[in-house]
């Protein structure tokens, strides 16, 4: 189970999340290469926080379409801390050159980030923005700034152990509220510059509450306990990798296929097997189930 903290202050709202278990589950399901799981894990982590801005049964989907080897990723999240996704070319990676670990942005490349919010209305909201770096965090921040006019800081990280399992994963997202003061913005920018990477904070054993305090800690004050401004934590909740597929859902999709096409499939083999992209679970149907 991952954990998420949500809160706000006069000038900003924030989301802080530990997604180690979510990213490990994604790695187990999709068998990603080291750099691919860093990219996909960051997208899952960003999505979980973005999902916190949803209500009720809303769904939010992030889709990347880029020119790198990892050219497509799709992640869907709900308002209840559930997230799932899939990606193309999950096993590809870049070579380690001169001992330097490949960058996420080099595997993902440049392209577009599509954000789809299904709020139960006739048409979903669709926002498209450029993937400016392929590093995911910056790309989500860029989306918020250009499509929703919300200045945001999005920091995401995934680290792996020498056993290639997920060691730490998580992130934080800080969004300025309308009319945020210049002095708050200046202090926040200065703070973000000196913050250690998210995976290091988690590796050091820092709690999500501790990270919130670190973000709001006033560096200009000699008093160690002084905050830039007071903040409230509204919620601390569990988040997880969750797929809600079922045989019935696939059945509903399959019966929309042309009957002749289905018959054709069953002349070649006795069973039609379908696989869920999100969790790799397989469901099989015999002719009687679909053609009665
Ligand atoms: Zn599934």
CSV table of C-alpha atoms and ligand atoms in Angstrom, one decimal:
chain,number,residue,atom,x,y,z
A,1,UNK,CA,0.0,0.0,0.0
A,2,UNK,CA,1.2,3.5,-0.8
A,3,UNK,CA,0.4,6.5,1.2
A,4,UNK,CA,-0.7,10.0,0.3
A,5,UNK,CA,-0.9,13.2,2.2
A,6,UNK,CA,-3.0,16.2,1.1
A,7,UNK,CA,-3.0,19.7,2.6
A,8,UNK,CA,-2.9,23.4,1.9
A,9,UNK,CA,-1.9,26.8,3.3
A,10,UNK,CA,-2.9,30.3,2.4
A,11,UNK,CA,-0.9,30.4,-0.8
A,12,UNK,CA,-0.7,26.8,-2.0
A,13,UNK,CA,-2.0,23.3,-1.9
A,14,UNK,CA,0.2,20.3,-1.7
A,15,UNK,CA,0.1,16.5,-2.3
A,16,UNK,CA,2.9,14.2,-1.1
A,17,UNK,CA,3.0,10.5,-1.9
A,18,UNK,CA,4.9,7.3,-1.2
A,19,UNK,CA,4.4,5.0,-4.2
A,20,UNK,CA,7.0,2.3,-3.6
A,21,UNK,CA,4.4,-0.5,-3.5
A,22,UNK,CA,2.5,0.8,-6.5
A,23,UNK,CA,5.6,1.0,-8.6
A,24,UNK,CA,6.9,-2.4,-7.5
A,25,UNK,CA,3.5,-3.9,-8.5
A,26,UNK,CA,3.7,-2.1,-11.9
A,27,UNK,CA,7.2,-3.5,-12.3
A,28,UNK,CA,6.0,-7.1,-11.5
A,29,UNK,CA,3.1,-6.9,-13.9
A,30,UNK,CA,4.8,-5.2,-16.8
A,31,UNK,CA,8.4,-6.5,-16.5
A,32,UNK,CA,9.9,-3.1,-17.2
A,33,UNK,CA,13.6,-2.3,-17.9
A,34,UNK,CA,15.3,-0.2,-15.2
A,35,UNK,CA,14.8,3.1,-17.0
A,36,UNK,CA,11.3,2.2,-18.2
A,37,UNK,CA,10.1,1.6,-14.7
A,38,UNK,CA,11.6,4.9,-13.6
A,39,UNK,CA,9.6,6.7,-16.3
A,40,UNK,CA,6.4,4.6,-15.8
A,41,UNK,CA,6.7,4.8,-12.0
A,42,UNK,CA,7.0,8.6,-12.2
A,43,UNK,CA,3.9,8.8,-14.4
A,44,UNK,CA,1.9,6.6,-11.9
A,45,UNK,CA,3.1,8.7,-9.0
A,46,UNK,CA,2.1,11.9,-10.7
A,47,UNK,CA,-1.2,10.5,-11.7
A,48,UNK,CA,-2.0,9.4,-8.1
A,49,UNK,CA,-1.6,13.0,-6.9
A,50,UNK,CA,-3.5,14.4,-9.9
A,51,UNK,CA,-6.3,12.0,-9.0
A,52,UNK,CA,-6.6,13.7,-5.7
A,53,UNK,CA,-8.1,16.7,-7.5
A,54,UNK,CA,-11.0,14.5,-8.7
A,55,UNK,CA,-14.4,13.9,-7.0
A,56,UNK,CA,-16.7,11.0,-6.6
A,57,UNK,CA,-16.5,8.6,-9.6
A,58,UNK,CA,-14.3,10.9,-11.8
A,59,UNK,CA,-11.5,9.2,-13.7
A,60,UNK,CA,-8.3,10.8,-14.9
A,61,UNK,CA,-6.1,9.4,-17.6
A,62,UNK,CA,-2.6,10.5,-18.6
A,63,UNK,CA,-1.3,9.4,-22.0
A,64,UNK,CA,2.2,10.1,-23.3
A,65,UNK,CA,3.0,10.0,-27.0
A,66,UNK,CA,6.6,10.6,-27.7
A,67,UNK,CA,9.5,10.0,-30.1
A,68,UNK,CA,11.7,8.0,-27.7
A,69,UNK,CA,12.0,4.2,-27.4
A,70,UNK,CA,9.4,4.3,-24.7
A,71,UNK,CA,6.9,6.0,-26.9
A,72,UNK,CA,3.6,5.4,-25.2
A,73,UNK,CA,2.4,5.2,-21.7
A,74,UNK,CA,-1.1,5.3,-20.3
A,75,UNK,CA,-2.1,5.7,-16.7
A,76,UNK,CA,-5.6,5.9,-15.2
A,77,UNK,CA,-6.5,7.0,-11.7
A,78,UNK,CA,-9.6,7.5,-9.7
A,79,UNK,CA,-10.5,9.8,-6.8
A,80,UNK,CA,-10.0,7.0,-4.3
A,81,UNK,CA,-6.3,6.4,-4.6
A,82,UNK,CA,-6.5,3.6,-7.2
A,83,UNK,CA,-4.1,3.8,-10.2
A,84,UNK,CA,-3.2,1.4,-13.0
A,85,UNK,CA,-1.5,1.7,-16.4
A,86,UNK,CA,0.4,0.1,-19.3
A,87,UNK,CA,3.2,1.0,-21.6
A,88,UNK,CA,4.7,0.1,-24.9
A,89,UNK,CA,8.2,-1.4,-25.2
A,90,UNK,CA,8.4,-1.9,-21.5
A,91,UNK,CA,11.6,-4.0,-21.8
A,92,UNK,CA,13.6,-1.6,-23.8
A,93,UNK,CA,16.4,0.5,-22.3
A,94,UNK,CA,19.3,2.7,-23.2
A,95,UNK,CA,22.8,1.5,-22.8
A,96,UNK,CA,24.8,2.6,-19.8
A,97,UNK,CA,27.6,4.9,-21.2
A,98,UNK,CA,30.7,5.6,-19.2
A,99,UNK,CA,29.0,4.3,-16.0
A,100,UNK,CA,26.2,6.9,-16.4
A,101,UNK,CA,22.7,5.6,-15.8
A,102,UNK,CA,20.4,6.6,-18.7
A,103,UNK,CA,18.1,9.5,-18.2
A,104,UNK,CA,14.3,9.0,-18.1
A,105,UNK,CA,13.9,11.9,-20.6
A,106,UNK,CA,16.2,10.2,-23.1
A,107,UNK,CA,14.2,7.0,-23.1
A,108,UNK,CA,10.9,8.8,-23.3
A,109,UNK,CA,11.8,11.6,-25.7
A,110,UNK,CA,9.7,14.6,-26.7
A,111,UNK,CA,6.0,14.6,-27.8
A,112,UNK,CA,2.7,15.2,-26.2
A,113,UNK,CA,1.0,14.6,-22.8
A,114,UNK,CA,-2.8,14.1,-23.0
A,115,UNK,CA,-4.8,14.5,-19.9
A,116,UNK,CA,-8.4,13.1,-20.0
A,117,UNK,CA,-10.8,13.8,-17.2
A,118,UNK,CA,-13.9,11.8,-17.3
A,119,UNK,CA,-16.3,13.5,-14.9
A,120,UNK,CA,-19.4,11.7,-15.9
A,121,UNK,CA,-20.5,14.3,-18.4
A,122,UNK,CA,-21.3,13.6,-22.0
A,123,UNK,CA,-17.8,14.6,-23.2
A,124,UNK,CA,-14.7,14.1,-21.1
A,125,UNK,CA,-12.4,17.1,-20.7
A,126,UNK,CA,-9.2,16.6,-22.8
A,127,UNK,CA,-6.1,18.7,-22.4
A,128,UNK,CA,-3.0,18.3,-24.5
A,129,UNK,CA,0.4,19.8,-23.8
A,130,UNK,CA,3.9,19.3,-24.9
A,131,UNK,CA,6.3,16.9,-23.2
A,132,UNK,CA,9.0,19.5,-22.6
A,133,UNK,CA,11.7,17.2,-21.2
A,134,UNK,CA,10.3,13.6,-21.0
A,135,UNK,CA,11.3,13.6,-17.3
A,136,UNK,CA,7.5,13.4,-16.5
A,137,UNK,CA,7.5,15.8,-13.4
A,138,UNK,CA,8.4,18.8,-15.5
A,139,UNK,CA,5.9,17.7,-18.1
A,140,UNK,CA,3.0,17.5,-15.7
A,141,UNK,CA,3.9,20.9,-14.3
A,142,UNK,CA,4.0,22.3,-17.8
A,143,UNK,CA,0.6,20.8,-18.5
A,144,UNK,CA,-0.9,22.4,-15.4
A,145,UNK,CA,0.6,25.8,-16.3
A,146,UNK,CA,-0.4,25.8,-20.0
A,147,UNK,CA,-3.8,24.0,-19.9
A,148,UNK,CA,-5.2,24.9,-16.4
A,149,UNK,CA,-3.2,28.0,-15.7
A,150,UNK,CA,-2.1,26.6,-12.3
A,151,UNK,CA,1.6,27.2,-11.5
A,152,UNK,CA,2.8,23.9,-10.1
A,153,UNK,CA,6.0,22.2,-8.9
A,154,UNK,CA,5.9,18.5,-9.6
A,155,UNK,CA,8.8,16.4,-8.2
A,156,UNK,CA,8.8,12.7,-8.9
A,157,UNK,CA,11.3,9.9,-8.3
A,158,UNK,CA,11.9,6.2,-8.5
A,159,UNK,CA,15.1,4.5,-7.3
A,160,UNK,CA,16.0,0.9,-7.7
A,161,UNK,CA,18.2,-1.4,-5.6
A,162,UNK,CA,21.0,-3.5,-6.9
A,163,UNK,CA,18.5,-6.4,-7.0
A,164,UNK,CA,16.5,-4.3,-9.5
A,165,UNK,CA,13.5,-4.1,-7.2
A,166,UNK,CA,12.0,-0.7,-6.3
A,167,UNK,CA,13.9,0.8,-3.4
A,168,UNK,CA,12.0,4.1,-3.1
A,169,UNK,CA,9.3,5.9,-5.1
A,170,UNK,CA,7.3,8.9,-4.5
A,171,UNK,CA,6.8,12.6,-5.2
A,172,UNK,CA,5.2,15.8,-4.2
A,173,UNK,CA,3.1,18.4,-6.1
A,174,UNK,CA,2.7,22.0,-4.9
A,175,UNK,CA,0.2,24.2,-6.6
A,176,UNK,CA,-0.1,27.9,-6.1
A,177,UNK,CA,-3.5,29.2,-5.2
A,178,UNK,CA,-4.9,32.2,-7.1
A,179,UNK,CA,-3.3,35.5,-6.0
A,180,UNK,CA,-0.4,33.7,-4.2
A,181,UNK,CA,2.0,36.3,-2.8
A,182,UNK,CA,5.3,37.1,-4.4
A,183,UNK,CA,7.2,36.5,-1.2
A,184,UNK,CA,5.7,33.1,-0.8
A,185,UNK,CA,6.6,32.2,-4.4
A,186,UNK,CA,10.2,33.4,-4.0
A,187,UNK,CA,10.6,31.4,-0.8
A,188,UNK,CA,9.1,28.3,-2.4
A,189,UNK,CA,11.3,28.5,-5.4
A,190,UNK,CA,14.4,28.9,-3.3
A,191,UNK,CA,13.3,25.9,-1.2
A,192,UNK,CA,12.7,23.6,-4.1
A,193,UNK,CA,16.2,24.4,-5.4
A,194,UNK,CA,17.8,23.1,-2.2
A,195,UNK,CA,15.5,20.1,-1.5
A,196,UNK,CA,17.2,16.8,-1.9
A,197,UNK,CA,15.6,14.4,-4.4
A,198,UNK,CA,12.4,12.7,-3.2
A,199,UNK,CA,13.9,9.2,-3.3
A,200,UNK,CA,16.7,10.4,-1.0
A,201,UNK,CA,14.2,11.9,1.5
A,202,UNK,CA,12.3,8.6,1.6
A,203,UNK,CA,15.6,6.6,1.8
A,204,UNK,CA,16.5,8.8,4.8
A,205,UNK,CA,13.4,7.6,6.5
A,206,UNK,CA,11.5,10.9,6.2
A,207,UNK,CA,7.8,10.6,6.7
A,208,UNK,CA,5.3,12.4,4.4
A,209,UNK,CA,4.4,14.7,7.2
A,210,UNK,CA,8.1,15.4,7.7
A,211,UNK,CA,8.4,16.3,4.0
A,212,UNK,CA,5.5,18.7,4.3
A,213,UNK,CA,7.2,20.4,7.2
A,214,UNK,CA,10.5,20.6,5.2
A,215,UNK,CA,8.7,22.3,2.3
A,216,UNK,CA,7.2,24.9,4.6
A,217,UNK,CA,10.2,25.3,6.8
A,218,UNK,CA,11.5,28.9,6.6
A,219,UNK,CA,15.1,28.9,5.5
A,220,UNK,CA,15.5,32.6,6.2
A,221,UNK,CA,14.8,32.2,9.9
A,222,UNK,CA,17.3,31.2,12.4
A,223,UNK,CA,14.5,29.7,14.5
A,224,UNK,CA,14.4,26.1,13.3
A,225,UNK,CA,10.7,25.6,13.9
A,226,UNK,CA,9.6,28.7,12.0
A,227,UNK,CA,7.4,28.1,9.0
A,228,UNK,CA,6.9,30.2,5.9
A,229,UNK,CA,3.2,30.0,6.7
A,230,UNK,CA,0.9,27.7,8.6
A,231,UNK,CA,-0.6,24.8,6.7
A,232,UNK,CA,-3.2,22.2,7.3
A,233,UNK,CA,-3.1,18.5,6.5
A,234,UNK,CA,-6.6,17.4,5.4
A,235,UNK,CA,-6.1,13.8,4.6
A,236,UNK,CA,-3.7,11.0,4.8
A,237,UNK,CA,-4.9,8.0,2.8
A,238,UNK,CA,-3.9,4.7,1.3
A,239,UNK,CA,-3.2,4.5,-2.4
A,240,UNK,CA,-2.6,1.4,-4.5
A,241,UNK,CA,-2.2,-0.2,-7.9
A,242,UNK,CA,-5.7,-1.4,-8.6
A,243,UNK,CA,-7.3,-3.0,-11.7
A,244,UNK,CA,-11.0,-3.5,-11.6
A,245,UNK,CA,-11.3,-5.7,-14.7
A,246,UNK,CA,-13.7,-8.7,-14.8
A,247,UNK,CA,-14.8,-11.3,-17.2
A,248,UNK,CA,-18.2,-9.5,-17.4
A,249,UNK,CA,-16.4,-6.2,-18.6
A,250,UNK,CA,-14.6,-8.0,-21.4
A,251,UNK,CA,-17.9,-9.8,-22.3
A,252,UNK,CA,-19.6,-6.5,-22.7
A,253,UNK,CA,-16.8,-5.4,-25.0
A,254,UNK,CA,-16.7,-8.6,-27.0
A,255,UNK,CA,-20.4,-8.8,-27.8
A,256,UNK,CA,-20.1,-5.4,-29.6
A,257,UNK,CA,-17.9,-7.1,-32.2
A,258,UNK,CA,-19.5,-8.1,-35.4
A,259,UNK,CA,-21.0,-11.7,-35.1
A,260,UNK,CA,-19.4,-12.9,-38.4
A,261,UNK,CA,-16.0,-11.8,-37.1
A,262,UNK,CA,-16.5,-13.7,-33.9
A,263,UNK,CA,-17.6,-16.8,-35.8
A,264,UNK,CA,-14.5,-16.5,-37.9
A,265,UNK,CA,-12.3,-16.4,-34.7
A,266,UNK,CA,-14.0,-19.6,-33.3
A,267,UNK,CA,-13.5,-21.5,-36.6
A,268,UNK,CA,-9.8,-21.2,-36.0
A,269,UNK,CA,-9.7,-22.0,-32.3
A,270,UNK,CA,-12.1,-23.3,-29.6
A,271,UNK,CA,-11.5,-20.5,-27.2
A,272,UNK,CA,-11.0,-16.7,-27.5
A,273,UNK,CA,-8.5,-15.5,-24.9
A,274,UNK,CA,-8.3,-11.8,-24.0
A,275,UNK,CA,-5.7,-10.2,-21.7
A,276,UNK,CA,-6.2,-7.1,-19.6
A,277,UNK,CA,-3.5,-4.5,-20.5
A,278,UNK,CA,-3.5,-3.1,-17.0
A,279,UNK,CA,-2.9,-6.2,-14.9
A,280,UNK,CA,-2.2,-9.0,-17.5
A,281,UNK,CA,-5.0,-11.1,-16.2
A,282,UNK,CA,-6.3,-13.5,-18.9
A,283,UNK,CA,-10.0,-14.3,-19.6
A,284,UNK,CA,-11.1,-16.9,-22.0
A,285,UNK,CA,-14.5,-17.3,-23.8
A,286,UNK,CA,-16.0,-20.3,-25.7
A,287,UNK,CA,-18.2,-19.8,-28.7
A,288,UNK,CA,-21.4,-20.5,-26.7
A,289,UNK,CA,-20.7,-17.6,-24.3
A,290,UNK,CA,-20.5,-15.0,-27.0
A,291,UNK,CA,-22.7,-16.4,-29.8
A,292,UNK,CA,-25.3,-18.2,-27.7
B,1,LIG,ZN1,-7.1,-6.0,-15.2
